[in-house]
């Protein structure tokens, strides 16, 4: 099923950009995903959702990226994912999950907080570049925070320990411990 494309007109508002309502009506989605940011990380999430038949809406600031999504038949809105109006139009109240793939920490925090206010039951997963940024994202309402520097080290370590002969189940147990943000003793 191909999804319709709607471009949100963007107008300046006190130095920031604010999304405004689209011109055309579209069918409402439910139990769908919303992806904020459609760079390489967001595209990967989108491909995984497509493979599992989960419809999704993309919220993207870059109009060139949005045009690519549109060309593929995807539903995309141009604007800031922290905008309540944009989240409302993307069906945040009926969405199953929100994947935040934007690289900017402050924007991710704003998106998490706004989305959590609008849908208390929404499953929110976001990225964080650094480990010390994770607690703020959890405090804002994220369910899962994927830390880039931690996950990069975990994956490198998985290959290293495997090469050194450590059994896979021991490697997995070790990385469960490392990933738990409550066990700061490891570092």
mmCIF file of C-alpha atoms in Angstrom:
data_model
loop_
_atom_site.group_PDB
_atom_site.id
_atom_site.type_symbol
_atom_site.label_atom_id
_atom_site.label_comp_id
_atom_site.label_asym_id
_atom_site.label_seq_id
_atom_site.Cartn_x
_atom_site.Cartn_y
_atom_site.Cartn_z
ATOM 1 C CA UNK A 1 0.000 0.000 0.000
ATOM 2 C CA UNK A 2 1.430 3.339 -1.072
ATOM 3 C CA UNK A 3 1.042 6.223 1.330
ATOM 4 C CA UNK A 4 0.150 9.752 0.292
ATOM 5 C CA UNK A 5 2.672 12.585 0.471
ATOM 6 C CA UNK A 6 1.805 15.830 2.137
ATOM 7 C CA UNK A 7 4.194 18.747 2.410
ATOM 8 C CA UNK A 8 3.775 21.052 5.360
ATOM 9 C CA UNK A 9 4.277 24.658 4.395
ATOM 10 C CA UNK A 10 6.952 26.166 6.575
ATOM 11 C CA UNK A 11 6.827 29.787 7.670
ATOM 12 C CA UNK A 12 9.257 31.641 9.942
ATOM 13 C CA UNK A 13 8.026 32.244 13.474
ATOM 14 C CA UNK A 14 10.255 34.307 15.761
ATOM 15 C CA UNK A 15 13.447 33.022 14.194
ATOM 16 C CA UNK A 16 12.303 29.369 14.147
ATOM 17 C CA UNK A 17 10.355 27.440 11.581
ATOM 18 C CA UNK A 18 6.851 26.308 12.415
ATOM 19 C CA UNK A 19 4.931 23.737 10.407
ATOM 20 C CA UNK A 20 1.449 24.660 9.246
ATOM 21 C CA UNK A 21 -1.419 22.392 8.276
ATOM 22 C CA UNK A 22 -1.310 20.689 4.864
ATOM 23 C CA UNK A 23 -3.730 21.612 2.112
ATOM 24 C CA UNK A 24 -5.074 18.132 1.465
ATOM 25 C CA UNK A 25 -6.816 15.653 3.731
ATOM 26 C CA UNK A 26 -5.474 12.115 3.930
ATOM 27 C CA UNK A 27 -6.719 8.890 5.438
ATOM 28 C CA UNK A 28 -5.915 8.469 9.126
ATOM 29 C CA UNK A 29 -3.427 5.820 10.175
ATOM 30 C CA UNK A 30 -3.504 3.881 13.427
ATOM 31 C CA UNK A 31 -1.036 1.527 15.113
ATOM 32 C CA UNK A 32 1.589 3.078 12.861
ATOM 33 C CA UNK A 33 5.114 4.299 13.493
ATOM 34 C CA UNK A 34 6.407 7.839 13.267
ATOM 35 C CA UNK A 35 10.042 8.395 12.314
ATOM 36 C CA UNK A 36 11.574 11.784 13.131
ATOM 37 C CA UNK A 37 14.595 12.321 10.914
ATOM 38 C CA UNK A 38 15.169 10.329 7.747
ATOM 39 C CA UNK A 39 18.917 10.327 7.335
ATOM 40 C CA UNK A 40 20.782 6.999 7.199
ATOM 41 C CA UNK A 41 19.524 5.911 10.640
ATOM 42 C CA UNK A 42 15.905 6.853 9.971
ATOM 43 C CA UNK A 43 16.029 5.183 6.549
ATOM 44 C CA UNK A 44 17.259 1.963 8.154
ATOM 45 C CA UNK A 45 14.373 2.044 10.629
ATOM 46 C CA UNK A 46 11.968 2.694 7.742
ATOM 47 C CA UNK A 47 13.275 -0.281 5.758
ATOM 48 C CA UNK A 48 12.871 -2.549 8.790
ATOM 49 C CA UNK A 49 9.306 -1.345 9.323
ATOM 50 C CA UNK A 50 8.483 -1.843 5.626
ATOM 51 C CA UNK A 51 9.787 -5.415 5.759
ATOM 52 C CA UNK A 52 7.415 -6.110 8.633
ATOM 53 C CA UNK A 53 4.436 -4.381 7.009
ATOM 54 C CA UNK A 54 4.248 -1.569 9.564
ATOM 55 C CA UNK A 55 3.025 1.711 8.046
ATOM 56 C CA UNK A 56 4.947 4.800 9.050
ATOM 57 C CA UNK A 57 4.991 8.561 8.735
ATOM 58 C CA UNK A 58 8.250 10.477 8.306
ATOM 59 C CA UNK A 59 8.797 13.893 9.916
ATOM 60 C CA UNK A 60 11.765 15.560 8.231
ATOM 61 C CA UNK A 61 13.212 19.073 8.166
ATOM 62 C CA UNK A 62 15.122 18.671 4.886
ATOM 63 C CA UNK A 63 12.820 19.223 1.892
ATOM 64 C CA UNK A 64 15.214 17.354 -0.440
ATOM 65 C CA UNK A 65 15.057 14.261 1.782
ATOM 66 C CA UNK A 66 11.278 14.639 2.009
ATOM 67 C CA UNK A 67 11.050 14.750 -1.795
ATOM 68 C CA UNK A 68 12.940 11.438 -1.971
ATOM 69 C CA UNK A 69 10.471 9.865 0.462
ATOM 70 C CA UNK A 70 7.599 11.262 -1.589
ATOM 71 C CA UNK A 71 9.076 9.881 -4.813
ATOM 72 C CA UNK A 72 9.066 6.398 -3.227
ATOM 73 C CA UNK A 73 5.400 6.843 -2.305
ATOM 74 C CA UNK A 74 5.932 7.422 1.419
ATOM 75 C CA UNK A 75 3.985 9.687 3.742
ATOM 76 C CA UNK A 76 6.176 12.552 4.868
ATOM 77 C CA UNK A 77 5.685 15.920 6.539
ATOM 78 C CA UNK A 78 8.282 18.667 6.326
ATOM 79 C CA UNK A 79 8.787 20.334 9.681
ATOM 80 C CA UNK A 80 10.153 20.004 13.193
ATOM 81 C CA UNK A 81 9.142 16.785 14.976
ATOM 82 C CA UNK A 82 8.830 18.760 18.231
ATOM 83 C CA UNK A 83 5.866 20.673 16.768
ATOM 84 C CA UNK A 84 2.638 19.681 18.509
ATOM 85 C CA UNK A 85 0.651 20.487 15.357
ATOM 86 C CA UNK A 86 2.893 18.292 13.220
ATOM 87 C CA UNK A 87 2.779 15.405 15.708
ATOM 88 C CA UNK A 88 -1.001 15.734 15.925
ATOM 89 C CA UNK A 89 -1.385 15.602 12.152
ATOM 90 C CA UNK A 90 0.915 12.569 11.964
ATOM 91 C CA UNK A 91 -1.522 10.729 14.230
ATOM 92 C CA UNK A 92 0.549 10.685 17.415
ATOM 93 C CA UNK A 93 -2.568 9.852 19.440
ATOM 94 C CA UNK A 94 -3.108 6.673 17.378
ATOM 95 C CA UNK A 95 0.542 5.774 16.759
ATOM 96 C CA UNK A 96 2.143 2.650 18.150
ATOM 97 C CA UNK A 97 5.697 3.938 18.305
ATOM 98 C CA UNK A 98 7.939 6.891 17.692
ATOM 99 C CA UNK A 99 11.522 6.450 16.461
ATOM 100 C CA UNK A 100 13.608 9.602 16.864
ATOM 101 C CA UNK A 101 16.624 9.499 14.559
ATOM 102 C CA UNK A 102 17.568 13.181 14.638
ATOM 103 C CA UNK A 103 21.232 13.786 15.532
ATOM 104 C CA UNK A 104 20.635 16.905 17.646
ATOM 105 C CA UNK A 105 20.271 16.165 21.377
ATOM 106 C CA UNK A 106 18.195 19.237 22.221
ATOM 107 C CA UNK A 107 15.787 18.564 19.364
ATOM 108 C CA UNK A 108 15.480 14.906 20.414
ATOM 109 C CA UNK A 109 14.699 16.008 23.984
ATOM 110 C CA UNK A 110 12.013 18.394 22.749
ATOM 111 C CA UNK A 111 10.465 15.712 20.524
ATOM 112 C CA UNK A 112 10.430 13.121 23.326
ATOM 113 C CA UNK A 113 8.845 15.528 25.809
ATOM 114 C CA UNK A 114 6.189 16.777 23.367
ATOM 115 C CA UNK A 115 5.296 13.287 22.144
ATOM 116 C CA UNK A 116 5.062 11.933 25.690
ATOM 117 C CA UNK A 117 2.678 14.748 26.647
ATOM 118 C CA UNK A 118 0.511 13.919 23.644
ATOM 119 C CA UNK A 119 0.460 10.117 24.039
ATOM 120 C CA UNK A 120 1.346 8.573 27.388
ATOM 121 C CA UNK A 121 1.180 5.015 25.979
ATOM 122 C CA UNK A 122 3.423 5.627 22.958
ATOM 123 C CA UNK A 123 6.615 3.545 22.745
ATOM 124 C CA UNK A 124 9.432 6.051 22.212
ATOM 125 C CA UNK A 125 12.901 5.024 21.078
ATOM 126 C CA UNK A 126 15.586 7.601 20.415
ATOM 127 C CA UNK A 127 19.278 7.888 19.775
ATOM 128 C CA UNK A 128 21.948 9.592 21.795
ATOM 129 C CA UNK A 129 25.432 10.335 20.639
ATOM 130 C CA UNK A 130 27.003 10.191 24.106
ATOM 131 C CA UNK A 131 26.277 8.151 27.213
ATOM 132 C CA UNK A 132 25.971 11.185 29.486
ATOM 133 C CA UNK A 133 23.026 12.405 27.367
ATOM 134 C CA UNK A 134 20.919 9.300 28.014
ATOM 135 C CA UNK A 135 19.480 10.133 31.460
ATOM 136 C CA UNK A 136 17.911 13.376 30.205
ATOM 137 C CA UNK A 137 16.185 11.507 27.360
ATOM 138 C CA UNK A 138 14.834 8.899 29.779
ATOM 139 C CA UNK A 139 13.678 11.675 32.126
ATOM 140 C CA UNK A 140 11.864 13.350 29.213
ATOM 141 C CA UNK A 141 9.900 10.138 28.590
ATOM 142 C CA UNK A 142 11.885 7.887 26.231
ATOM 143 C CA UNK A 143 11.381 4.145 26.671
ATOM 144 C CA UNK A 144 14.671 3.205 25.000
ATOM 145 C CA UNK A 145 17.763 5.286 24.304
ATOM 146 C CA UNK A 146 20.347 3.821 21.932
ATOM 147 C CA UNK A 147 23.716 5.332 22.749
ATOM 148 C CA UNK A 148 25.969 5.520 19.690
ATOM 149 C CA UNK A 149 29.307 5.550 21.523
ATOM 150 C CA UNK A 150 28.251 2.674 23.789
ATOM 151 C CA UNK A 151 26.793 0.528 20.990
ATOM 152 C CA UNK A 152 29.858 1.094 18.800
ATOM 153 C CA UNK A 153 32.079 -0.157 21.625
ATOM 154 C CA UNK A 154 29.788 -3.112 22.304
ATOM 155 C CA UNK A 155 29.849 -4.243 18.681
ATOM 156 C CA UNK A 156 33.624 -3.874 18.421
ATOM 157 C CA UNK A 157 33.974 -5.762 21.700
ATOM 158 C CA UNK A 158 31.660 -8.537 20.484
ATOM 159 C CA UNK A 159 33.946 -9.217 17.526
ATOM 160 C CA UNK A 160 37.121 -8.918 19.602
ATOM 161 C CA UNK A 161 35.922 -11.269 22.346
ATOM 162 C CA UNK A 162 34.596 -13.727 19.762
ATOM 163 C CA UNK A 163 37.973 -13.721 18.029
ATOM 164 C CA UNK A 164 39.631 -14.359 21.410
ATOM 165 C CA UNK A 165 37.430 -17.423 21.919
ATOM 166 C CA UNK A 166 34.900 -16.226 24.523
ATOM 167 C CA UNK A 167 31.622 -18.196 24.226
ATOM 168 C CA UNK A 168 28.718 -16.175 22.700
ATOM 169 C CA UNK A 169 26.515 -16.585 25.800
ATOM 170 C CA UNK A 170 29.247 -15.064 28.009
ATOM 171 C CA UNK A 171 29.675 -12.196 25.561
ATOM 172 C CA UNK A 172 25.915 -11.528 25.605
ATOM 173 C CA UNK A 173 25.794 -11.583 29.418
ATOM 174 C CA UNK A 174 28.722 -9.164 29.616
ATOM 175 C CA UNK A 175 27.097 -6.719 27.220
ATOM 176 C CA UNK A 176 23.752 -6.853 29.038
ATOM 177 C CA UNK A 177 25.684 -5.680 32.106
ATOM 178 C CA UNK A 178 27.490 -2.947 30.161
ATOM 179 C CA UNK A 179 24.258 -1.693 28.588
ATOM 180 C CA UNK A 180 22.531 -1.275 31.930
ATOM 181 C CA UNK A 181 23.009 2.373 32.709
ATOM 182 C CA UNK A 182 22.662 1.676 36.422
ATOM 183 C CA UNK A 183 25.951 -0.241 36.571
ATOM 184 C CA UNK A 184 28.467 2.567 36.342
ATOM 185 C CA UNK A 185 31.020 0.312 38.087
ATOM 186 C CA UNK A 186 31.985 -1.129 34.724
ATOM 187 C CA UNK A 187 33.492 2.122 33.504
#
